[in-house]
Amino acid sequence: MMRLDKKSQAARLLAAHRDLLNRRISAARHAKPDLNMTGLSAWLTGPGALLVEKTAHLFPAGQTSEHFALDFIDLALLITAHGFFRTAGKPGYEKLWEDILPAGAALNPDAPGQVWGMMMNALTNLERFDGSIATKWVSLLARTASTASTLDETQSLCIIAAWRAGMAQYRTEAITALHSLPAALIPQVMGAPPHTAPDDLLQKLENDPWFDPSGAENTDFSIRHQTGGFSGFGGPFSRPPTVQTAPDGNSFIIRSGDAEFALYADAFGAVVIPGALIELPASVIRSSRGPQPSLKNGVLEYSGRKITVADRNASALTGMAFTSTAAVVYSGDSFYLTVIDLPGMELR
Amino acid sequence: MTDTSSPAQEGFTLFNRVSRSPTNPQKKKGETGFDVASLFDGPFTPGTAHTEDSTPLDEKIRKAYFWIVNNAIISPHYDIEFGDGPPLNWTVGDSKRNLNLPTAQSYSSFILLPLLTFAVRRKCLFIGGPGRGKTASAILMGVLADYPVKEVRRSMQHGQPQMTIADLLGNPLPADLVGAQSMDDIRIAWRSWLDMRVKIIDEYNRIPTRTQSALLTVMGDNYAEILNHIHECPESAWYLTANDEAGGGTYEVIEALRDRIDVIVQALAFNPRFLDTLLARIESTVKPEECVPAEIIFTAGEIDQAGEAIRAVEIPESVRRRLEFFASQFEFFETAGTQFEYLTKDTIRLSGANRQPLTAADNGRDRLKDIGCQTLNGLSVRNLMTLLLYTKALAWFRGNSTATLEDLRQILPFVLHDKLIPDPEAPFFALPENAPYQADHIGWLRRLFDLSCAEYDRLDLDKNDPVGTLSSEFELGLEGLTARETTSRLARIERAIGELTRGRKLYGPLYDDLLKLKYLHQRYTNYLHWLKARP
């Protein structure tokens, strides 16, 4: 086990509040007798020590406050109790302890617990959803976390980073959050070039779900995401999925056996959410007025423009549903969904 | 206000966290697939979470219940059982006792009853041997009411044989006693516990009789009096403890004081299978009452709101009728008097007459079948009011707006614990299979209620209740009722009395039905007189 250097900031914090922290740990062991003390030590000497190091400047007199020490040890205990210490040291998470949590502590050095709690909850939820999204979220948030001056702004930055990391279902809330930020911050948090006009950026984001300010504009039909899959292989579907356009016209409803799901897809990701209880009235299902995209032999065609859609397992494609900006092609064999961006189409 | 002197209550409030998930989840309509707010929900949320303000109070008290079950009480006994279907059942031992595994959320009376008392601000007595957690549980209730642990401990009254009224209520100021020209000039230093919203009397059966009378005034009428000075006390939840179920001890508890106690809960024995948890507690030196999370602390306003919500719970007629039928069983005593209204056990008690010859004279009925023969007394109005209130409270606690028969059945033994006194000479207790009921009051009362409900079903009173029909008719009012219709109703009442009494033995419910019919008859008779006397 690693040991702390006695001169390190973390060692000084633990020594300065030794009795208080010991009582806290004792209370935690009372409530959870099987608390992993090895895990706690590993976090305190690794990521925890880094966090203390990066927040030391918040206490110019050199003495951390009692409240800070309590929030710090509580964070350590919760990370240990919920098994998060196992993933806490994984590559890509250094920024969490170096930048994100220190930025949160700077908002209120005497009581960082609330903002730390919020950030850690978000990370835990994202980690549970998809570890790669969580890692990307850490990376994105690390670039902007220090720009927040209030708890609300921090919360907005967390939502926007989650959206950009791939949580497409947060699109509406993230755009609302963007509106609440200072205009000068908007290009930075969206990864747009520095001199982009914030209003133009917001308008484009609202109008085009496939617009990514950090990437080049796409003008051709293109396969943007493949998602779904059989539950036996880690996917969400236990039965062959069928896809329909949702009543809002922007997302998709998937039925797999008795289960329902919603598919949200945009430039940043495609997410299948289970249990979306959206009833689809028959009247809402798109009628066949005017030309529509067609799917034949794995080729999607619309108004003379074509794209070849290959299923991940080269299985037969079963059907297709589409919104004004995207089509979803699905396979009853592999249970995968392929999301296709349809720029320049006027399907509405 | 919480005790900030304890480190366990500062900062991030982690291991004293309460359940974030619904404690009694019920499916809600219109659920959507996700909510962006859920991004920030999780184990790391500090205790000062902004969402707590909107937590419904029944959910909050359930969280308090589960926090106590998970953190404070080491080996809870689930003796208040609910089921979604038939329970899984095992017959165990030579005496063939039943072990039930309930199929729905069930509760421990030792925790639930004090919490309900807290919500309805009534009086709860903990009984049980020393060292079983009676006082600790009472202190927890004080902490839930937003008092620091130290204040709760200091304001707890410890019964002891030398306890005076001054010890209990306060002192006249000595300087005023010397110089005062009248009683009004004497100022009183009232004891601070009188103003608390949770009052704890430890070992109340060790308080001398005279001091018990002063306590009775505070408990019953909510004020204290010394030298003509009155101190009004706030509405409070009371917790009393006693080692002896019968209220015995150094001094016998006066009957009026015992009657003021609304529910009695027994601290059951510790299960040694939980010794490891006990050991962990000893090693950690942490006391649960010092770690109560802020989310389950109730303000005075919240307790008021909880009380209002509880009173708003509906008790449907079908449940109320079964309680009426049950309560009718006990007061009637056929040989107690000659005038119909005085055929009650109370008549014997008040007269001090020897009960034995009167019981011997009562030889016309099946004394084994008549559950009224199992008790020495009947139910008072206060008992019934308490029973209704706690039934509502239990339904509210379970997240329902309407009480069920099972709510009533489960709460009834704890309310009537020492209110219905068993008659040890009753034929029921002479049967070998019923002998344990002489010691197990909870089991006996539950059995009593089940027998009453079985008789209610046998008589098919839900469908066939002539007295109920006549009462409902009367409840519609006398306004505009003609003399002819009144006479017709009088005739129907007389006919009903004739049918009910024809060739039948007199039992408690029939006795009360006949008294009700007499009441209705009298009301119609008076009305008819008034109609005829009108110019």
PDB file of N, CA and C in Angstrom, chain A residues 255-333:
ATOM      1  N   ARG A 255     -39.919  -1.193 -30.100  1.00  0.00           N
ATOM      2  CA  ARG A 255     -40.596  -2.253 -29.350  1.00  0.00           C
ATOM      3  C   ARG A 255     -39.815  -3.551 -29.545  1.00  0.00           C
ATOM      4  N   SER A 256     -39.574  -4.200 -28.413  1.00  0.00           N
ATOM      5  CA  SER A 256     -38.860  -5.479 -28.457  1.00  0.00           C
ATOM      6  C   SER A 256     -39.628  -6.417 -27.530  1.00  0.00           C
ATOM      7  N   GLY A 257     -40.424  -7.299 -28.126  1.00  0.00           N
ATOM      8  CA  GLY A 257     -41.318  -8.108 -27.303  1.00  0.00           C
ATOM      9  C   GLY A 257     -42.308  -7.198 -26.606  1.00  0.00           C
ATOM     10  N   ASP A 258     -42.458  -7.356 -25.287  1.00  0.00           N
ATOM     11  CA  ASP A 258     -43.362  -6.505 -24.523  1.00  0.00           C
ATOM     12  C   ASP A 258     -42.702  -5.205 -24.090  1.00  0.00           C
ATOM     13  N   ALA A 259     -41.393  -5.110 -24.265  1.00  0.00           N
ATOM     14  CA  ALA A 259     -40.676  -3.938 -23.742  1.00  0.00           C
ATOM     15  C   ALA A 259     -40.671  -2.800 -24.756  1.00  0.00           C
ATOM     16  N   GLU A 260     -40.683  -1.570 -24.214  1.00  0.00           N
ATOM     17  CA  GLU A 260     -40.601  -0.382 -25.061  1.00  0.00           C
ATOM     18  C   GLU A 260     -39.338   0.385 -24.739  1.00  0.00           C
ATOM     19  N   PHE A 261     -38.809   1.028 -25.755  1.00  0.00           N
ATOM     20  CA  PHE A 261     -37.608   1.836 -25.575  1.00  0.00           C
ATOM     21  C   PHE A 261     -37.771   3.106 -26.406  1.00  0.00           C
ATOM     22  N   ALA A 262     -36.967   4.103 -26.043  1.00  0.00           N
ATOM     23  CA  ALA A 262     -36.895   5.294 -26.900  1.00  0.00           C
ATOM     24  C   ALA A 262     -35.467   5.402 -27.423  1.00  0.00           C
ATOM     25  N   LEU A 263     -35.342   5.802 -28.672  1.00  0.00           N
ATOM     26  CA  LEU A 263     -34.009   6.023 -29.239  1.00  0.00           C
ATOM     27  C   LEU A 263     -33.852   7.519 -29.471  1.00  0.00           C
ATOM     28  N   TYR A 264     -32.841   8.099 -28.851  1.00  0.00           N
ATOM     29  CA  TYR A 264     -32.501   9.509 -29.072  1.00  0.00           C
ATOM     30  C   TYR A 264     -31.169   9.518 -29.805  1.00  0.00           C
ATOM     31  N   ALA A 265     -31.101  10.243 -30.904  1.00  0.00           N
ATOM     32  CA  ALA A 265     -29.849  10.270 -31.661  1.00  0.00           C
ATOM     33  C   ALA A 265     -29.598  11.670 -32.182  1.00  0.00           C
ATOM     34  N   ASP A 266     -28.364  12.113 -32.118  1.00  0.00           N
ATOM     35  CA  ASP A 266     -27.957  13.377 -32.731  1.00  0.00           C
ATOM     36  C   ASP A 266     -26.456  13.296 -33.004  1.00  0.00           C
ATOM     37  N   ALA A 267     -25.863  14.464 -33.267  1.00  0.00           N
ATOM     38  CA  ALA A 267     -24.457  14.468 -33.667  1.00  0.00           C
ATOM     39  C   ALA A 267     -23.549  13.870 -32.597  1.00  0.00           C
ATOM     40  N   PHE A 268     -23.975  13.927 -31.335  1.00  0.00           N
ATOM     41  CA  PHE A 268     -23.084  13.521 -30.247  1.00  0.00           C
ATOM     42  C   PHE A 268     -23.250  12.062 -29.829  1.00  0.00           C
ATOM     43  N   GLY A 269     -24.354  11.440 -30.185  1.00  0.00           N
ATOM     44  CA  GLY A 269     -24.509  10.048 -29.783  1.00  0.00           C
ATOM     45  C   GLY A 269     -25.888   9.502 -30.086  1.00  0.00           C
ATOM     46  N   ALA A 270     -26.043   8.225 -29.844  1.00  0.00           N
ATOM     47  CA  ALA A 270     -27.336   7.557 -29.993  1.00  0.00           C
ATOM     48  C   ALA A 270     -27.553   6.720 -28.733  1.00  0.00           C
ATOM     49  N   VAL A 271     -28.697   6.940 -28.101  1.00  0.00           N
ATOM     50  CA  VAL A 271     -28.933   6.317 -26.802  1.00  0.00           C
ATOM     51  C   VAL A 271     -30.283   5.616 -26.812  1.00  0.00           C
ATOM     52  N   VAL A 272     -30.295   4.391 -26.339  1.00  0.00           N
ATOM     53  CA  VAL A 272     -31.553   3.652 -26.211  1.00  0.00           C
ATOM     54  C   VAL A 272     -31.939   3.647 -24.737  1.00  0.00           C
ATOM     55  N   ILE A 273     -33.118   4.223 -24.440  1.00  0.00           N
ATOM     56  CA  ILE A 273     -33.578   4.341 -23.049  1.00  0.00           C
ATOM     57  C   ILE A 273     -34.710   3.349 -22.829  1.00  0.00           C
ATOM     58  N   PRO A 274     -34.589   2.450 -21.890  1.00  0.00           N
ATOM     59  CA  PRO A 274     -35.682   1.505 -21.657  1.00  0.00           C
ATOM     60  C   PRO A 274     -36.843   2.153 -20.914  1.00  0.00           C
ATOM     61  N   GLY A 275     -38.010   1.571 -21.106  1.00  0.00           N
ATOM     62  CA  GLY A 275     -39.188   1.978 -20.333  1.00  0.00           C
ATOM     63  C   GLY A 275     -39.732   3.320 -20.698  1.00  0.00           C
ATOM     64  N   ALA A 276     -39.511   3.797 -21.921  1.00  0.00           N
ATOM     65  CA  ALA A 276     -40.099   5.080 -22.318  1.00  0.00           C
ATOM     66  C   ALA A 276     -41.571   4.837 -22.612  1.00  0.00           C
ATOM     67  N   LEU A 277     -42.430   5.271 -21.682  1.00  0.00           N
ATOM     68  CA  LEU A 277     -43.845   4.935 -21.805  1.00  0.00           C
ATOM     69  C   LEU A 277     -44.557   5.946 -22.702  1.00  0.00           C
ATOM     70  N   ILE A 278     -44.189   5.970 -23.931  1.00  0.00           N
ATOM     71  CA  ILE A 278     -44.829   6.896 -24.873  1.00  0.00           C
ATOM     72  C   ILE A 278     -45.780   6.090 -25.745  1.00  0.00           C
ATOM     73  N   GLU A 279     -47.034   6.381 -25.627  1.00  0.00           N
ATOM     74  CA  GLU A 279     -47.995   5.689 -26.479  1.00  0.00           C
ATOM     75  C   GLU A 279     -48.031   6.371 -27.834  1.00  0.00           C
ATOM     76  N   LEU A 280     -48.008   5.604 -28.845  1.00  0.00           N
ATOM     77  CA  LEU A 280     -47.981   6.171 -30.196  1.00  0.00           C
ATOM     78  C   LEU A 280     -49.369   6.058 -30.825  1.00  0.00           C
ATOM     79  N   PRO A 281     -50.108   7.195 -30.884  1.00  0.00           N
ATOM     80  CA  PRO A 281     -51.416   7.110 -31.518  1.00  0.00           C
ATOM     81  C   PRO A 281     -51.271   6.796 -33.006  1.00  0.00           C
ATOM     82  N   ALA A 282     -52.199   6.043 -33.527  1.00  0.00           N
ATOM     83  CA  ALA A 282     -52.123   5.641 -34.933  1.00  0.00           C
ATOM     84  C   ALA A 282     -52.056   6.852 -35.858  1.00  0.00           C
ATOM     85  N   SER A 283     -52.736   7.925 -35.460  1.00  0.00           N
ATOM     86  CA  SER A 283     -52.799   9.103 -36.326  1.00  0.00           C
ATOM     87  C   SER A 283     -51.438   9.767 -36.483  1.00  0.00           C
ATOM     88  N   VAL A 284     -50.544   9.484 -35.539  1.00  0.00           N
ATOM     89  CA  VAL A 284     -49.258  10.154 -35.577  1.00  0.00           C
ATOM     90  C   VAL A 284     -48.274   9.457 -36.509  1.00  0.00           C
ATOM     91  N   ILE A 285     -48.515   8.186 -36.737  1.00  0.00           N
ATOM     92  CA  ILE A 285     -47.592   7.450 -37.603  1.00  0.00           C
ATOM     93  C   ILE A 285     -47.594   8.104 -38.982  1.00  0.00           C
ATOM     94  N   ARG A 286     -46.403   8.314 -39.435  1.00  0.00           N
ATOM     95  CA  ARG A 286     -46.249   9.110 -40.655  1.00  0.00           C
ATOM     96  C   ARG A 286     -47.056   8.543 -41.826  1.00  0.00           C
ATOM     97  N   SER A 287     -47.809   9.439 -42.416  1.00  0.00           N
ATOM     98  CA  SER A 287     -48.597   8.993 -43.563  1.00  0.00           C
ATOM     99  C   SER A 287     -47.714   8.989 -44.810  1.00  0.00           C
ATOM    100  N   SER A 288     -48.219   8.421 -45.876  1.00  0.00           N
ATOM    101  CA  SER A 288     -47.359   8.220 -47.041  1.00  0.00           C
ATOM    102  C   SER A 288     -47.557   9.308 -48.086  1.00  0.00           C
ATOM    103  N   ARG A 289     -47.769  10.573 -47.579  1.00  0.00           N
ATOM    104  CA  ARG A 289     -47.878  11.648 -48.562  1.00  0.00           C
ATOM    105  C   ARG A 289     -46.495  12.022 -49.086  1.00  0.00           C
ATOM    106  N   GLY A 290     -46.360  12.196 -50.373  1.00  0.00           N
ATOM    107  CA  GLY A 290     -45.106  12.629 -50.966  1.00  0.00           C
ATOM    108  C   GLY A 290     -44.066  11.530 -50.961  1.00  0.00           C
ATOM    109  N   PRO A 291     -42.894  11.825 -51.514  1.00  0.00           N
ATOM    110  CA  PRO A 291     -41.841  10.811 -51.572  1.00  0.00           C
ATOM    111  C   PRO A 291     -41.254  10.529 -50.194  1.00  0.00           C
ATOM    112  N   GLN A 292     -40.861   9.288 -49.988  1.00  0.00           N
ATOM    113  CA  GLN A 292     -40.264   8.881 -48.717  1.00  0.00           C
ATOM    114  C   GLN A 292     -38.991   8.106 -48.999  1.00  0.00           C
ATOM    115  N   PRO A 293     -38.093   8.050 -48.014  1.00  0.00           N
ATOM    116  CA  PRO A 293     -36.911   7.195 -48.200  1.00  0.00           C
ATOM    117  C   PRO A 293     -37.345   5.753 -48.366  1.00  0.00           C
ATOM    118  N   SER A 294     -36.591   5.034 -49.153  1.00  0.00           N
ATOM    119  CA  SER A 294     -36.904   3.613 -49.312  1.00  0.00           C
ATOM    120  C   SER A 294     -35.654   2.792 -49.001  1.00  0.00           C
ATOM    121  N   LEU A 295     -35.880   1.539 -48.634  1.00  0.00           N
ATOM    122  CA  LEU A 295     -34.773   0.652 -48.286  1.00  0.00           C
ATOM    123  C   LEU A 295     -34.900  -0.613 -49.109  1.00  0.00           C
ATOM    124  N   LYS A 296     -33.916  -0.858 -49.969  1.00  0.00           N
ATOM    125  CA  LYS A 296     -33.938  -2.066 -50.797  1.00  0.00           C
ATOM    126  C   LYS A 296     -32.550  -2.663 -50.844  1.00  0.00           C
ATOM    127  N   ASN A 297     -32.456  -3.950 -50.514  1.00  0.00           N
ATOM    128  CA  ASN A 297     -31.184  -4.673 -50.577  1.00  0.00           C
ATOM    129  C   ASN A 297     -30.057  -3.928 -49.856  1.00  0.00           C
ATOM    130  N   GLY A 298     -30.383  -3.378 -48.721  1.00  0.00           N
ATOM    131  CA  GLY A 298     -29.355  -2.701 -47.923  1.00  0.00           C
ATOM    132  C   GLY A 298     -28.993  -1.330 -48.439  1.00  0.00           C
ATOM    133  N   VAL A 299     -29.761  -0.775 -49.362  1.00  0.00           N
ATOM    134  CA  VAL A 299     -29.468   0.566 -49.875  1.00  0.00           C
ATOM    135  C   VAL A 299     -30.645   1.491 -49.558  1.00  0.00           C
ATOM    136  N   LEU A 300     -30.318   2.589 -48.820  1.00  0.00           N
ATOM    137  CA  LEU A 300     -31.346   3.578 -48.531  1.00  0.00           C
ATOM    138  C   LEU A 300     -31.322   4.626 -49.632  1.00  0.00           C
ATOM    139  N   GLU A 301     -32.487   4.926 -50.195  1.00  0.00           N
ATOM    140  CA  GLU A 301     -32.550   5.860 -51.316  1.00  0.00           C
ATOM    141  C   GLU A 301     -33.650   6.877 -51.059  1.00  0.00           C
ATOM    142  N   TYR A 302     -33.310   8.132 -51.382  1.00  0.00           N
ATOM    143  CA  TYR A 302     -34.331   9.167 -51.277  1.00  0.00           C
ATOM    144  C   TYR A 302     -34.012  10.261 -52.290  1.00  0.00           C
ATOM    145  N   SER A 303     -34.958  10.550 -53.135  1.00  0.00           N
ATOM    146  CA  SER A 303     -34.826  11.584 -54.163  1.00  0.00           C
ATOM    147  C   SER A 303     -33.501  11.464 -54.915  1.00  0.00           C
ATOM    148  N   GLY A 304     -33.175  10.263 -55.281  1.00  0.00           N
ATOM    149  CA  GLY A 304     -31.979  10.059 -56.091  1.00  0.00           C
ATOM    150  C   GLY A 304     -30.691   9.946 -55.309  1.00  0.00           C
ATOM    151  N   ARG A 305     -30.716  10.259 -54.040  1.00  0.00           N
ATOM    152  CA  ARG A 305     -29.483  10.147 -53.240  1.00  0.00           C
ATOM    153  C   ARG A 305     -29.501   8.788 -52.532  1.00  0.00           C
ATOM    154  N   LYS A 306     -28.354   8.141 -52.433  1.00  0.00           N
ATOM    155  CA  LYS A 306     -28.303   6.772 -51.911  1.00  0.00           C
ATOM    156  C   LYS A 306     -27.209   6.625 -50.866  1.00  0.00           C
ATOM    157  N   ILE A 307     -27.410   5.647 -49.978  1.00  0.00           N
ATOM    158  CA  ILE A 307     -26.330   5.225 -49.093  1.00  0.00           C
ATOM    159  C   ILE A 307     -26.478   3.727 -48.841  1.00  0.00           C
ATOM    160  N   THR A 308     -25.386   3.039 -48.850  1.00  0.00           N
ATOM    161  CA  THR A 308     -25.416   1.599 -48.569  1.00  0.00           C
ATOM    162  C   THR A 308     -25.307   1.408 -47.063  1.00  0.00           C
ATOM    163  N   VAL A 309     -26.265   0.682 -46.537  1.00  0.00           N
ATOM    164  CA  VAL A 309     -26.301   0.468 -45.093  1.00  0.00           C
ATOM    165  C   VAL A 309     -25.922  -0.973 -44.816  1.00  0.00           C
ATOM    166  N   ALA A 310     -24.798  -1.163 -44.200  1.00  0.00           N
ATOM    167  CA  ALA A 310     -24.388  -2.524 -43.858  1.00  0.00           C
ATOM    168  C   ALA A 310     -24.632  -2.729 -42.376  1.00  0.00           C
ATOM    169  N   ASP A 311     -25.328  -3.815 -42.090  1.00  0.00           N
ATOM    170  CA  ASP A 311     -25.536  -4.127 -40.684  1.00  0.00           C
ATOM    171  C   ASP A 311     -24.223  -4.622 -40.106  1.00  0.00           C
ATOM    172  N   ARG A 312     -24.048  -4.413 -38.804  1.00  0.00           N
ATOM    173  CA  ARG A 312     -22.802  -4.786 -38.151  1.00  0.00           C
ATOM    174  C   ARG A 312     -22.492  -6.270 -38.373  1.00  0.00           C
ATOM    175  N   ASN A 313     -23.505  -7.077 -38.402  1.00  0.00           N
ATOM    176  CA  ASN A 313     -23.289  -8.517 -38.596  1.00  0.00           C
ATOM    177  C   ASN A 313     -23.658  -8.951 -40.002  1.00  0.00           C
ATOM    178  N   ALA A 314     -23.764  -7.986 -40.909  1.00  0.00           N
ATOM    179  CA  ALA A 314     -24.120  -8.259 -42.303  1.00  0.00           C
ATOM    180  C   ALA A 314     -25.407  -9.056 -42.414  1.00  0.00           C
ATOM    181  N   SER A 315     -26.287  -8.875 -41.428  1.00  0.00           N
ATOM    182  CA  SER A 315     -27.563  -9.575 -41.481  1.00  0.00           C
ATOM    183  C   SER A 315     -28.534  -8.786 -42.329  1.00  0.00           C
ATOM    184  N   ALA A 316     -29.636  -9.439 -42.629  1.00  0.00           N
ATOM    185  CA  ALA A 316     -30.657  -8.761 -43.426  1.00  0.00           C
ATOM    186  C   ALA A 316     -31.259  -7.617 -42.631  1.00  0.00           C
ATOM    187  N   LEU A 317     -31.516  -6.506 -43.299  1.00  0.00           N
ATOM    188  CA  LEU A 317     -32.145  -5.361 -42.636  1.00  0.00           C
ATOM    189  C   LEU A 317     -33.659  -5.522 -42.739  1.00  0.00           C
ATOM    190  N   THR A 318     -34.339  -5.292 -41.633  1.00  0.00           N
ATOM    191  CA  THR A 318     -35.751  -5.608 -41.580  1.00  0.00           C
ATOM    192  C   THR A 318     -36.637  -4.438 -41.964  1.00  0.00           C
ATOM    193  N   GLY A 319     -36.286  -3.255 -41.525  1.00  0.00           N
ATOM    194  CA  GLY A 319     -37.165  -2.127 -41.785  1.00  0.00           C
ATOM    195  C   GLY A 319     -36.503  -0.811 -41.434  1.00  0.00           C
ATOM    196  N   MET A 320     -37.311   0.238 -41.542  1.00  0.00           N
ATOM    197  CA  MET A 320     -36.749   1.579 -41.381  1.00  0.00           C
ATOM    198  C   MET A 320     -37.816   2.513 -40.828  1.00  0.00           C
ATOM    199  N   ALA A 321     -37.374   3.493 -40.048  1.00  0.00           N
ATOM    200  CA  ALA A 321     -38.250   4.595 -39.636  1.00  0.00           C
ATOM    201  C   ALA A 321     -37.441   5.871 -39.785  1.00  0.00           C
ATOM    202  N   PHE A 322     -38.132   7.006 -39.921  1.00  0.00           N
ATOM    203  CA  PHE A 322     -37.358   8.226 -40.154  1.00  0.00           C
ATOM    204  C   PHE A 322     -38.043   9.445 -39.562  1.00  0.00           C
ATOM    205  N   THR A 323     -37.214  10.432 -39.242  1.00  0.00           N
ATOM    206  CA  THR A 323     -37.718  11.744 -38.839  1.00  0.00           C
ATOM    207  C   THR A 323     -37.342  12.715 -39.947  1.00  0.00           C
ATOM    208  N   SER A 324     -37.465  14.014 -39.692  1.00  0.00           N
ATOM    209  CA  SER A 324     -37.136  14.989 -40.731  1.00  0.00           C
ATOM    210  C   SER A 324     -35.646  15.048 -41.002  1.00  0.00           C
ATOM    211  N   THR A 325     -34.841  14.506 -40.082  1.00  0.00           N
ATOM    212  CA  THR A 325     -33.399  14.652 -40.247  1.00  0.00           C
ATOM    213  C   THR A 325     -32.631  13.349 -40.195  1.00  0.00           C
ATOM    214  N   ALA A 326     -33.309  12.289 -39.823  1.00  0.00           N
ATOM    215  CA  ALA A 326     -32.564  11.038 -39.645  1.00  0.00           C
ATOM    216  C   ALA A 326     -33.425   9.836 -40.003  1.00  0.00           C
ATOM    217  N   ALA A 327     -32.760   8.748 -40.350  1.00  0.00           N
ATOM    218  CA  ALA A 327     -33.450   7.478 -40.550  1.00  0.00           C
ATOM    219  C   ALA A 327     -32.785   6.440 -39.659  1.00  0.00           C
ATOM    220  N   VAL A 328     -33.607   5.497 -39.198  1.00  0.00           N
ATOM    221  CA  VAL A 328     -33.061   4.385 -38.418  1.00  0.00           C
ATOM    222  C   VAL A 328     -33.408   3.094 -39.150  1.00  0.00           C
ATOM    223  N   VAL A 329     -32.405   2.359 -39.494  1.00  0.00           N
ATOM    224  CA  VAL A 329     -32.591   1.072 -40.149  1.00  0.00           C
ATOM    225  C   VAL A 329     -32.305   0.002 -39.104  1.00  0.00           C
ATOM    226  N   TYR A 330     -33.177  -1.002 -39.055  1.00  0.00           N
ATOM    227  CA  TYR A 330     -32.982  -2.007 -38.002  1.00  0.00           C
ATOM    228  C   TYR A 330     -32.994  -3.412 -38.595  1.00  0.00           C
ATOM    229  N   SER A 331     -32.355  -4.305 -37.798  1.00  0.00           N
ATOM    230  CA  SER A 331     -32.221  -5.680 -38.251  1.00  0.00           C
ATOM    231  C   SER A 331     -32.892  -6.618 -37.254  1.00  0.00           C
ATOM    232  N   GLY A 332     -33.748  -7.481 -37.777  1.00  0.00           N
ATOM    233  CA  GLY A 332     -34.382  -8.481 -36.930  1.00  0.00           C
ATOM    234  C   GLY A 332     -33.463  -9.654 -36.640  1.00  0.00           C
ATOM    235  N   ASP A 333     -32.329  -9.732 -37.307  1.00  0.00           N
ATOM    236  CA  ASP A 333     -31.387 -10.827 -37.066  1.00  0.00           C
ATOM    237  C   ASP A 333     -30.364 -10.455 -35.987  1.00  0.00           C
TER     238      ASP A 333
END
